[in-house]
mmCIF file of C-alpha atoms and ligand atoms in Angstrom:
data_model
loop_
_atom_site.group_PDB
_atom_site.id
_atom_site.type_symbol
_atom_site.label_atom_id
_atom_site.label_comp_id
_atom_site.label_asym_id
_atom_site.label_seq_id
_atom_site.Cartn_x
_atom_site.Cartn_y
_atom_site.Cartn_z
ATOM 1 C CA UNK A 1 -35.420 1.428 3.388
ATOM 2 C CA UNK A 2 -32.380 -0.772 2.880
ATOM 3 C CA UNK A 3 -29.906 0.759 0.476
ATOM 4 C CA UNK A 4 -28.750 -0.948 -2.693
ATOM 5 C CA UNK A 5 -25.033 -1.627 -2.899
ATOM 6 C CA UNK A 6 -22.846 0.154 -5.424
ATOM 7 C CA UNK A 7 -20.594 -2.750 -6.327
ATOM 8 C CA UNK A 8 -17.133 -1.394 -7.187
ATOM 9 C CA UNK A 9 -15.834 -4.859 -8.069
ATOM 10 C CA UNK A 10 -18.556 -5.547 -10.648
ATOM 11 C CA UNK A 11 -18.336 -2.035 -12.133
ATOM 12 C CA UNK A 12 -14.547 -2.326 -12.322
ATOM 13 C CA UNK A 13 -14.829 -5.636 -14.145
ATOM 14 C CA UNK A 14 -17.181 -4.079 -16.680
ATOM 15 C CA UNK A 15 -14.911 -1.049 -17.285
ATOM 16 C CA UNK A 16 -11.759 -3.191 -17.439
ATOM 17 C CA UNK A 17 -13.312 -5.486 -20.074
ATOM 18 C CA UNK A 18 -13.895 -2.481 -22.324
ATOM 19 C CA UNK A 19 -10.419 -1.106 -21.489
ATOM 20 C CA UNK A 20 -8.755 -4.386 -22.446
ATOM 21 C CA UNK A 21 -10.235 -3.969 -25.932
ATOM 22 C CA UNK A 22 -8.889 -0.402 -26.188
ATOM 23 C CA UNK A 23 -5.477 -1.594 -24.952
ATOM 24 C CA UNK A 24 -5.437 -4.409 -27.523
ATOM 25 C CA UNK A 25 -6.331 -1.959 -30.305
ATOM 26 C CA UNK A 26 -3.433 0.283 -29.227
ATOM 27 C CA UNK A 27 -1.061 -2.686 -29.060
ATOM 28 C CA UNK A 28 -1.978 -3.714 -32.606
ATOM 29 C CA UNK A 29 -0.906 -0.220 -33.716
ATOM 30 C CA UNK A 30 2.412 -0.467 -31.820
ATOM 31 C CA UNK A 31 1.362 1.691 -28.856
ATOM 32 C CA UNK A 32 0.914 -0.758 -25.956
ATOM 33 C CA UNK A 33 -0.144 1.451 -23.008
ATOM 34 C CA UNK A 34 2.637 1.470 -20.403
ATOM 35 C CA UNK A 35 2.562 2.382 -16.720
ATOM 36 C CA UNK A 36 5.676 2.851 -14.569
ATOM 37 C CA UNK A 37 5.166 2.495 -10.823
ATOM 38 C CA UNK A 38 7.898 3.705 -8.471
ATOM 39 C CA UNK A 39 8.015 2.602 -4.855
ATOM 40 C CA UNK A 40 10.609 4.019 -2.474
ATOM 41 C CA UNK A 41 11.021 2.294 0.888
ATOM 42 C CA UNK A 42 9.309 -0.740 2.376
ATOM 43 C CA UNK A 43 5.942 0.521 3.647
ATOM 44 C CA UNK A 44 3.893 -2.732 3.703
ATOM 45 C CA UNK A 45 0.602 -1.058 2.701
ATOM 46 C CA UNK A 46 2.318 0.665 -0.237
ATOM 47 C CA UNK A 47 3.805 -2.674 -1.338
ATOM 48 C CA UNK A 48 0.305 -4.173 -1.506
ATOM 49 C CA UNK A 49 -1.058 -1.150 -3.418
ATOM 50 C CA UNK A 50 1.704 -1.192 -6.043
ATOM 51 C CA UNK A 51 1.442 -4.958 -6.537
ATOM 52 C CA UNK A 52 -2.323 -4.607 -7.095
ATOM 53 C CA UNK A 53 -1.770 -1.828 -9.624
ATOM 54 C CA UNK A 54 0.845 -3.775 -11.565
ATOM 55 C CA UNK A 55 -1.325 -6.924 -11.557
ATOM 56 C CA UNK A 56 -4.342 -4.931 -12.793
ATOM 57 C CA UNK A 57 -2.189 -3.656 -15.692
ATOM 58 C CA UNK A 58 -1.104 -7.158 -16.672
ATOM 59 C CA UNK A 59 -4.657 -8.518 -16.413
ATOM 60 C CA UNK A 60 -5.913 -5.761 -18.739
ATOM 61 C CA UNK A 61 -3.188 -6.036 -21.380
ATOM 62 C CA UNK A 62 -1.155 -2.993 -20.328
ATOM 63 C CA UNK A 63 2.629 -2.993 -20.076
ATOM 64 C CA UNK A 64 3.842 -2.105 -16.591
ATOM 65 C CA UNK A 65 7.152 -1.797 -14.808
ATOM 66 C CA UNK A 66 7.601 -1.715 -11.055
ATOM 67 C CA UNK A 67 10.728 0.071 -9.851
ATOM 68 C CA UNK A 68 11.479 -0.521 -6.184
ATOM 69 C CA UNK A 69 14.153 1.470 -4.364
ATOM 70 C CA UNK A 70 15.435 1.480 -0.788
ATOM 71 C CA UNK A 71 14.266 4.208 1.617
ATOM 72 C CA UNK A 72 17.821 5.582 1.452
ATOM 73 C CA UNK A 73 17.317 6.687 -2.184
ATOM 74 C CA UNK A 74 18.124 10.385 -2.479
ATOM 75 C CA UNK A 75 15.672 12.956 -3.818
ATOM 76 C CA UNK A 76 18.071 13.738 -6.680
ATOM 77 C CA UNK A 77 18.204 10.057 -7.683
ATOM 78 C CA UNK A 78 14.409 9.802 -7.662
ATOM 79 C CA UNK A 79 14.014 12.986 -9.714
ATOM 80 C CA UNK A 80 16.520 11.590 -12.229
ATOM 81 C CA UNK A 81 14.457 8.378 -12.550
ATOM 82 C CA UNK A 82 11.256 10.354 -13.109
ATOM 83 C CA UNK A 83 12.952 12.492 -15.788
ATOM 84 C CA UNK A 84 14.209 9.335 -17.534
ATOM 85 C CA UNK A 85 10.679 7.880 -17.539
ATOM 86 C CA UNK A 86 9.330 11.180 -18.925
ATOM 87 C CA UNK A 87 11.559 10.505 -21.970
ATOM 88 C CA UNK A 88 10.727 6.771 -22.249
ATOM 89 C CA UNK A 89 8.366 6.250 -25.206
ATOM 90 C CA UNK A 90 7.182 2.852 -23.880
ATOM 91 C CA UNK A 91 5.791 4.544 -20.750
ATOM 92 C CA UNK A 92 2.576 6.595 -20.956
ATOM 93 C CA UNK A 93 1.856 6.948 -17.237
ATOM 94 C CA UNK A 94 4.122 7.471 -14.225
ATOM 95 C CA UNK A 95 2.978 6.810 -10.689
ATOM 96 C CA UNK A 96 5.150 7.511 -7.664
ATOM 97 C CA UNK A 97 3.573 5.725 -4.705
ATOM 98 C CA UNK A 98 2.951 8.004 -1.711
ATOM 99 C CA UNK A 99 3.927 8.492 1.045
ATOM 100 C CA UNK A 100 7.613 9.030 0.251
ATOM 101 C CA UNK A 101 10.361 8.938 2.902
ATOM 102 C CA UNK A 102 10.530 12.200 4.877
ATOM 103 C CA UNK A 103 13.773 13.403 3.233
ATOM 104 C CA UNK A 104 12.096 13.495 -0.204
ATOM 105 C CA UNK A 105 9.850 16.427 -1.160
ATOM 106 C CA UNK A 106 6.751 14.738 -2.638
ATOM 107 C CA UNK A 107 5.577 17.994 -4.267
ATOM 108 C CA UNK A 108 8.878 18.352 -6.106
ATOM 109 C CA UNK A 109 8.657 14.753 -7.321
ATOM 110 C CA UNK A 110 5.068 15.117 -8.544
ATOM 111 C CA UNK A 111 5.878 18.388 -10.321
ATOM 112 C CA UNK A 112 8.752 16.611 -12.120
ATOM 113 C CA UNK A 113 6.377 14.078 -13.713
ATOM 114 C CA UNK A 114 5.393 15.252 -17.190
ATOM 115 C CA UNK A 115 1.737 16.430 -17.084
ATOM 116 C CA UNK A 116 1.265 14.249 -20.199
ATOM 117 C CA UNK A 117 2.113 11.178 -18.058
ATOM 118 C CA UNK A 118 0.496 12.327 -14.790
ATOM 119 C CA UNK A 119 -2.018 9.466 -14.639
ATOM 120 C CA UNK A 120 -2.540 9.954 -10.882
ATOM 121 C CA UNK A 121 -3.759 13.481 -11.667
ATOM 122 C CA UNK A 122 -1.777 15.036 -8.805
ATOM 123 C CA UNK A 123 0.379 17.499 -10.816
ATOM 124 C CA UNK A 124 -0.615 21.175 -10.399
ATOM 125 C CA UNK A 125 -1.207 21.258 -14.163
ATOM 126 C CA UNK A 126 -3.811 18.485 -13.780
ATOM 127 C CA UNK A 127 -5.356 20.187 -10.736
ATOM 128 C CA UNK A 128 -5.458 23.486 -12.621
ATOM 129 C CA UNK A 129 -7.039 21.862 -15.685
ATOM 130 C CA UNK A 130 -9.737 20.361 -13.462
ATOM 131 C CA UNK A 131 -10.319 23.739 -11.815
ATOM 132 C CA UNK A 132 -10.849 25.609 -15.101
ATOM 133 C CA UNK A 133 -12.586 22.750 -16.919
ATOM 134 C CA UNK A 134 -9.825 21.925 -19.428
ATOM 135 C CA UNK A 135 -8.781 18.466 -20.542
ATOM 136 C CA UNK A 136 -6.383 16.780 -18.117
ATOM 137 C CA UNK A 137 -6.032 13.687 -15.971
ATOM 138 C CA UNK A 138 -8.565 13.466 -13.156
ATOM 139 C CA UNK A 139 -7.390 12.040 -9.817
ATOM 140 C CA UNK A 140 -8.346 8.360 -9.824
ATOM 141 C CA UNK A 141 -10.358 8.113 -6.591
ATOM 142 C CA UNK A 142 -12.807 10.980 -7.208
ATOM 143 C CA UNK A 143 -12.978 10.006 -10.891
ATOM 144 C CA UNK A 144 -14.004 6.508 -9.777
ATOM 145 C CA UNK A 145 -16.662 7.943 -7.450
ATOM 146 C CA UNK A 146 -18.145 9.883 -10.369
ATOM 147 C CA UNK A 147 -18.256 6.678 -12.429
ATOM 148 C CA UNK A 148 -20.136 4.983 -9.596
ATOM 149 C CA UNK A 149 -22.750 7.753 -9.538
ATOM 150 C CA UNK A 150 -23.111 7.426 -13.304
ATOM 151 C CA UNK A 151 -23.488 3.647 -13.061
ATOM 152 C CA UNK A 152 -26.489 3.941 -10.733
ATOM 153 C CA UNK A 153 -28.063 6.681 -12.858
ATOM 154 C CA UNK A 154 -27.486 9.395 -10.257
ATOM 155 C CA UNK A 155 -27.062 12.682 -12.148
ATOM 156 C CA UNK A 156 -25.604 15.260 -9.721
ATOM 157 C CA UNK A 157 -27.261 18.177 -11.597
ATOM 158 C CA UNK A 158 -29.355 20.219 -9.181
ATOM 159 C CA UNK A 159 -28.520 17.929 -6.259
ATOM 160 C CA UNK A 160 -26.894 18.996 -3.004
ATOM 161 C CA UNK A 161 -23.605 17.120 -2.556
ATOM 162 C CA UNK A 162 -21.631 17.187 0.682
ATOM 163 C CA UNK A 163 -17.976 16.155 0.545
ATOM 164 C CA UNK A 164 -16.373 15.404 3.913
ATOM 165 C CA UNK A 165 -12.625 15.982 3.606
ATOM 166 C CA UNK A 166 -10.600 18.487 1.581
ATOM 167 C CA UNK A 167 -7.344 16.727 0.696
ATOM 168 C CA UNK A 168 -5.689 17.512 -2.641
ATOM 169 C CA UNK A 169 -6.049 13.907 -3.784
ATOM 170 C CA UNK A 170 -9.658 13.169 -2.798
ATOM 171 C CA UNK A 171 -11.834 15.866 -1.187
ATOM 172 C CA UNK A 172 -10.966 18.934 -3.283
ATOM 173 C CA UNK A 173 -10.996 17.225 -6.713
ATOM 174 C CA UNK A 174 -14.193 15.374 -5.700
ATOM 175 C CA UNK A 175 -15.843 18.725 -4.998
ATOM 176 C CA UNK A 176 -14.629 20.114 -8.344
ATOM 177 C CA UNK A 177 -15.973 17.119 -10.291
ATOM 178 C CA UNK A 178 -19.365 17.363 -8.576
ATOM 179 C CA UNK A 179 -19.441 21.095 -9.270
ATOM 180 C CA UNK A 180 -18.609 20.440 -12.936
ATOM 181 C CA UNK A 181 -21.533 18.006 -12.957
ATOM 182 C CA UNK A 182 -23.802 20.851 -11.750
ATOM 183 C CA UNK A 183 -24.290 19.774 -8.147
ATOM 184 C CA UNK A 184 -24.487 22.363 -5.378
ATOM 185 C CA UNK A 185 -21.438 21.418 -3.336
ATOM 186 C CA UNK A 186 -20.591 21.837 0.330
ATOM 187 C CA UNK A 187 -17.098 20.866 1.495
ATOM 188 C CA UNK A 188 -16.691 19.956 5.181
ATOM 189 C CA UNK A 189 -13.442 19.430 7.099
ATOM 190 C CA UNK A 190 -12.010 19.150 10.581
ATOM 191 C CA UNK A 191 -12.960 22.742 11.434
ATOM 192 C CA UNK A 192 -16.618 22.316 10.402
ATOM 193 C CA UNK A 193 -18.501 22.835 13.700
ATOM 194 C CA UNK A 194 -21.668 20.845 12.988
ATOM 195 C CA UNK A 195 -21.059 18.226 10.318
ATOM 196 C CA UNK A 196 -24.506 16.625 10.700
ATOM 197 C CA UNK A 197 -26.249 19.911 9.933
ATOM 198 C CA UNK A 198 -24.717 19.757 6.441
ATOM 199 C CA UNK A 199 -24.911 16.030 5.757
ATOM 200 C CA UNK A 200 -28.616 15.886 6.726
ATOM 201 C CA UNK A 201 -29.373 18.176 3.787
ATOM 202 C CA UNK A 202 -27.348 16.192 1.267
ATOM 203 C CA UNK A 203 -28.656 14.138 -1.640
ATOM 204 C CA UNK A 204 -25.125 12.813 -2.158
ATOM 205 C CA UNK A 205 -22.547 12.377 0.625
ATOM 206 C CA UNK A 206 -18.906 11.511 -0.073
ATOM 207 C CA UNK A 207 -16.918 10.656 3.056
ATOM 208 C CA UNK A 208 -13.128 10.975 2.604
ATOM 209 C CA UNK A 209 -11.718 11.440 6.083
ATOM 210 C CA UNK A 210 -9.898 8.343 7.328
ATOM 211 C CA UNK A 211 -11.846 7.960 10.594
ATOM 212 C CA UNK A 212 -14.397 5.290 11.431
ATOM 213 C CA UNK A 213 -18.058 6.261 11.978
ATOM 214 C CA UNK A 214 -17.677 9.849 10.811
ATOM 215 C CA UNK A 215 -21.086 9.404 9.170
ATOM 216 C CA UNK A 216 -23.848 7.696 11.155
ATOM 217 C CA UNK A 217 -27.491 6.986 10.273
ATOM 218 C CA UNK A 218 -28.850 10.028 12.144
ATOM 219 C CA UNK A 219 -26.678 12.271 9.918
ATOM 220 C CA UNK A 220 -28.128 11.034 6.614
ATOM 221 C CA UNK A 221 -31.239 12.206 4.760
ATOM 222 C CA UNK A 222 -33.518 9.285 3.848
ATOM 223 C CA UNK A 223 -32.817 8.222 0.254
ATOM 224 C CA UNK A 224 -29.388 9.857 -0.002
ATOM 225 C CA UNK A 225 -26.558 8.286 -2.024
ATOM 226 C CA UNK A 226 -23.541 7.590 0.199
ATOM 227 C CA UNK A 227 -20.014 7.046 -1.149
ATOM 228 C CA UNK A 228 -17.449 5.870 1.381
ATOM 229 C CA UNK A 229 -13.845 6.585 0.374
ATOM 230 C CA UNK A 230 -12.332 5.956 3.812
ATOM 231 C CA UNK A 231 -10.020 3.037 4.526
ATOM 232 C CA UNK A 232 -9.664 2.186 8.204
ATOM 233 C CA UNK A 233 -9.345 -0.874 10.416
ATOM 234 C CA UNK A 234 -12.030 -1.867 12.906
ATOM 235 C CA UNK A 235 -11.380 -3.378 16.353
ATOM 236 C CA UNK A 236 -11.021 -6.840 14.774
ATOM 237 C CA UNK A 237 -8.445 -5.467 12.323
ATOM 238 C CA UNK A 238 -10.805 -5.728 9.347
ATOM 239 C CA UNK A 239 -10.900 -3.088 6.616
ATOM 240 C CA UNK A 240 -13.765 -0.594 7.059
ATOM 241 C CA UNK A 241 -14.708 2.841 5.799
ATOM 242 C CA UNK A 242 -15.649 6.173 7.347
ATOM 243 C CA UNK A 243 -19.361 5.357 7.286
ATOM 244 C CA UNK A 244 -21.270 3.337 9.885
ATOM 245 C CA UNK A 245 -22.298 0.928 7.132
ATOM 246 C CA UNK A 246 -24.887 -1.145 9.022
ATOM 247 C CA UNK A 247 -26.740 1.925 10.290
ATOM 248 C CA UNK A 248 -26.511 4.111 7.191
ATOM 249 C CA UNK A 249 -27.608 1.373 4.792
ATOM 250 C CA UNK A 250 -31.033 1.457 6.505
ATOM 251 C CA UNK A 251 -31.465 5.144 5.580
ATOM 252 C CA UNK A 252 -29.657 5.666 2.280
ATOM 253 C CA UNK A 253 -30.903 4.609 -1.168
ATOM 254 C CA UNK A 254 -27.442 3.578 -2.411
ATOM 255 C CA UNK A 255 -24.216 2.940 -0.522
ATOM 256 C CA UNK A 256 -20.693 1.755 -1.362
ATOM 257 C CA UNK A 257 -19.294 -1.103 0.737
ATOM 258 C CA UNK A 258 -15.749 -1.160 2.146
ATOM 259 C CA UNK A 259 -14.030 -3.259 0.920
ATOM 260 C CA UNK A 260 -15.393 -3.721 -2.603
ATOM 261 C CA UNK A 261 -16.486 -0.147 -3.279
ATOM 262 C CA UNK A 262 -14.271 2.803 -4.098
ATOM 263 C CA UNK A 263 -10.967 0.903 -3.718
ATOM 264 C CA UNK A 264 -11.196 -1.228 -6.880
ATOM 265 C CA UNK A 265 -12.541 1.772 -8.813
ATOM 266 C CA UNK A 266 -9.440 3.797 -7.940
ATOM 267 C CA UNK A 267 -7.187 1.226 -9.607
ATOM 268 C CA UNK A 268 -9.554 0.950 -12.560
ATOM 269 C CA UNK A 269 -9.447 4.708 -13.181
ATOM 270 C CA UNK A 270 -5.643 4.564 -13.084
ATOM 271 C CA UNK A 271 -5.854 2.077 -15.962
ATOM 272 C CA UNK A 272 -8.368 4.329 -17.745
ATOM 273 C CA UNK A 273 -5.999 7.318 -17.450
ATOM 274 C CA UNK A 274 -3.050 5.245 -18.700
ATOM 275 C CA UNK A 275 -4.985 4.004 -21.739
ATOM 276 C CA UNK A 276 -6.148 7.578 -22.427
ATOM 277 C CA UNK A 277 -2.539 8.800 -22.221
ATOM 278 C CA UNK A 278 -1.492 6.147 -24.759
ATOM 279 C CA UNK A 279 -4.441 7.006 -27.029
ATOM 280 C CA UNK A 280 -3.344 10.658 -27.062
ATOM 281 C CA UNK A 281 0.200 9.641 -28.056
ATOM 282 C CA UNK A 282 -1.121 7.270 -30.732
ATOM 283 C CA UNK A 283 -3.439 9.950 -32.125
ATOM 284 C CA UNK A 284 -0.527 12.401 -32.427
ATOM 285 C CA UNK A 285 1.831 9.856 -34.078
HETATM 286 P P1 LIG B 1 -6.264 13.217 4.420
HETATM 287 O O1 LIG B 1 -5.297 13.883 3.514
HETATM 288 O O2 LIG B 1 -5.827 12.820 5.786
HETATM 289 O O3 LIG B 1 -7.541 14.171 4.536
HETATM 290 C C1 LIG B 1 -8.560 13.896 5.450
HETATM 291 C C2 LIG B 1 -9.550 15.029 5.439
HETATM 292 O O4 LIG B 1 -10.555 14.770 6.418
HETATM 293 C C3 LIG B 1 -8.954 16.399 5.788
HETATM 294 O O5 LIG B 1 -9.415 17.362 4.869
HETATM 295 C C4 LIG B 1 -9.466 16.663 7.204
HETATM 296 O O6 LIG B 1 -9.712 18.022 7.475
HETATM 297 C C5 LIG B 1 -10.802 15.939 7.189
HETATM 298 N N1 LIG B 1 -11.236 15.574 8.538
HETATM 299 C C6 LIG B 1 -10.526 15.023 9.542
HETATM 300 N N2 LIG B 1 -11.294 14.819 10.616
HETATM 301 C C7 LIG B 1 -12.525 15.259 10.291
HETATM 302 C C8 LIG B 1 -13.765 15.319 10.984
HETATM 303 N N3 LIG B 1 -13.886 14.853 12.227
HETATM 304 N N4 LIG B 1 -14.833 15.838 10.354
HETATM 305 C C9 LIG B 1 -14.737 16.291 9.087
HETATM 306 N N5 LIG B 1 -13.586 16.241 8.368
HETATM 307 C C10 LIG B 1 -12.507 15.743 8.970
HETATM 308 O O7 LIG B 1 -6.842 11.892 3.761
HETATM 309 P P2 LIG B 1 -7.121 11.505 2.212
HETATM 310 O O8 LIG B 1 -5.840 11.202 1.535
HETATM 311 O O9 LIG B 1 -8.053 12.486 1.611
HETATM 312 O O10 LIG B 1 -7.892 10.123 2.436
HETATM 313 C C11 LIG B 1 -9.088 10.055 3.170
HETATM 314 C C12 LIG B 1 -9.450 8.612 3.411
HETATM 315 O O11 LIG B 1 -9.664 7.987 2.155
HETATM 316 C C13 LIG B 1 -8.355 7.769 4.100
HETATM 317 O O12 LIG B 1 -8.968 6.787 4.882
HETATM 318 C C14 LIG B 1 -7.644 7.115 2.930
HETATM 319 O O13 LIG B 1 -6.999 5.914 3.314
HETATM 320 C C15 LIG B 1 -8.802 6.860 2.019
HETATM 321 N N6 LIG B 1 -8.471 6.743 0.612
HETATM 322 C C16 LIG B 1 -9.012 5.698 -0.042
HETATM 323 C C17 LIG B 1 -8.777 5.532 -1.387
HETATM 324 C C18 LIG B 1 -9.402 4.391 -2.079
HETATM 325 O O14 LIG B 1 -9.007 4.059 -3.182
HETATM 326 N N7 LIG B 1 -10.420 3.762 -1.496
HETATM 327 C C19 LIG B 1 -7.944 6.428 -2.064
HETATM 328 C C20 LIG B 1 -7.422 7.514 -1.376
HETATM 329 C C21 LIG B 1 -7.701 7.665 -0.025
HETATM 330 P P3 LIG B 1 -8.540 19.136 7.529
HETATM 331 O O15 LIG B 1 -8.210 19.434 6.094
HETATM 332 O O16 LIG B 1 -9.167 20.268 8.225
HETATM 333 O O17 LIG B 1 -7.397 18.490 8.265
#
C-alpha cells in the first residue's frame, strides 16, 4: 500500500478562503481581527516564522503588527508591552515568539497575556480549559493536526492513537484533543522503553519529537494514519520530519509530508484562533 498524502498546503488554502470571508464580515462591522506578534532577539528561524505569520494575516484580511526588540530587552519591558497590548482594542490575539532570551521567564510572559487574547493557546487558562473540556483557545499545531484528521474523514472515536512526545505545546494538548474525540490515547516520551511496541498497535500515530527517523516502517501498523509534526534537517540540510517518510508511506494509509504538512496548518489555526477571538469581541459589543 502506498499512503495518500494529507496536503497541509491545500487544506490551509481551503480554510483560509473561508476565514477571509469571516474576517471581511468582521471588518464591515468595525472589528477587523488583529494579531500582534512580538519577537525578541535575532534568532533567524524565529524571524522566518514571524514573517510567515504576519504575511498570512495580511493575505487573509487580518490586521497584524510585528514588534521586534533587541535581545537586550528586559523582562519588565516585555511584560509592559504585553500588558499594553492586552488593553489595545485593535488587537484580538497576542503571540510572543518562543524561544525568548535566557534572562526572560517565558512562563511569566505567557501568563501575562490575557487568556482572551491567548491565540497560541499556551496560557495555563487555555491548557486548563482544554483539560476540562471548556471553551478556550486550542494550541495551533495539535488543533491543525485534528483538522487534518477531519479532512480525510478519520474519526478518532474508538481508535487507538499514539502520540510520541509530551511537550506542553504539542504532545500533551494533542493527546487531550484526541481523548476529547474519543480515541484511546497512549503518550510516549524519551523514557518509553519500547516505542515500537506501542506504535505497532496504533491506528493513528502523531510524531512530535524533533529527531529524524523516530518512526520507521517496521514500527507502523499497515493502514495507520501518520501525522508528522517534527521539523528537522537532513544530511543535505533539507527540512524533514520525525518520520522515515519513504519507508512509512509504503505501510500507512495516510501520511503528512514535511514540508507541506503540519507546518502550514499551524499558521492557519493561528489565524482561525485570531478570527474567533475577534468574533467573540464583536458578539459581546
Ligand atoms: P520538545 O519540547 O523538545 O519535546 C519533544 C518531546 O519528544 C519530549 O516530550 C521528549 O520526551 C520526546 N522525545 C525525545 N526523544 C524521544 C525518543 N527517542 N522517543 C520518544 N520520545 C522522545 O519539542 P516540541 O516543541 O514538542 O516539538 C517537537 C517537534 O515538532 C520539533 O521538531 C519541533 O520543531 C516541531 N514542531 C513543529 C511545528 C509545526 O508547525 N510543524 C510546531 C511545533 C513544533 P521527554 O519529555 O521525556 O523529554
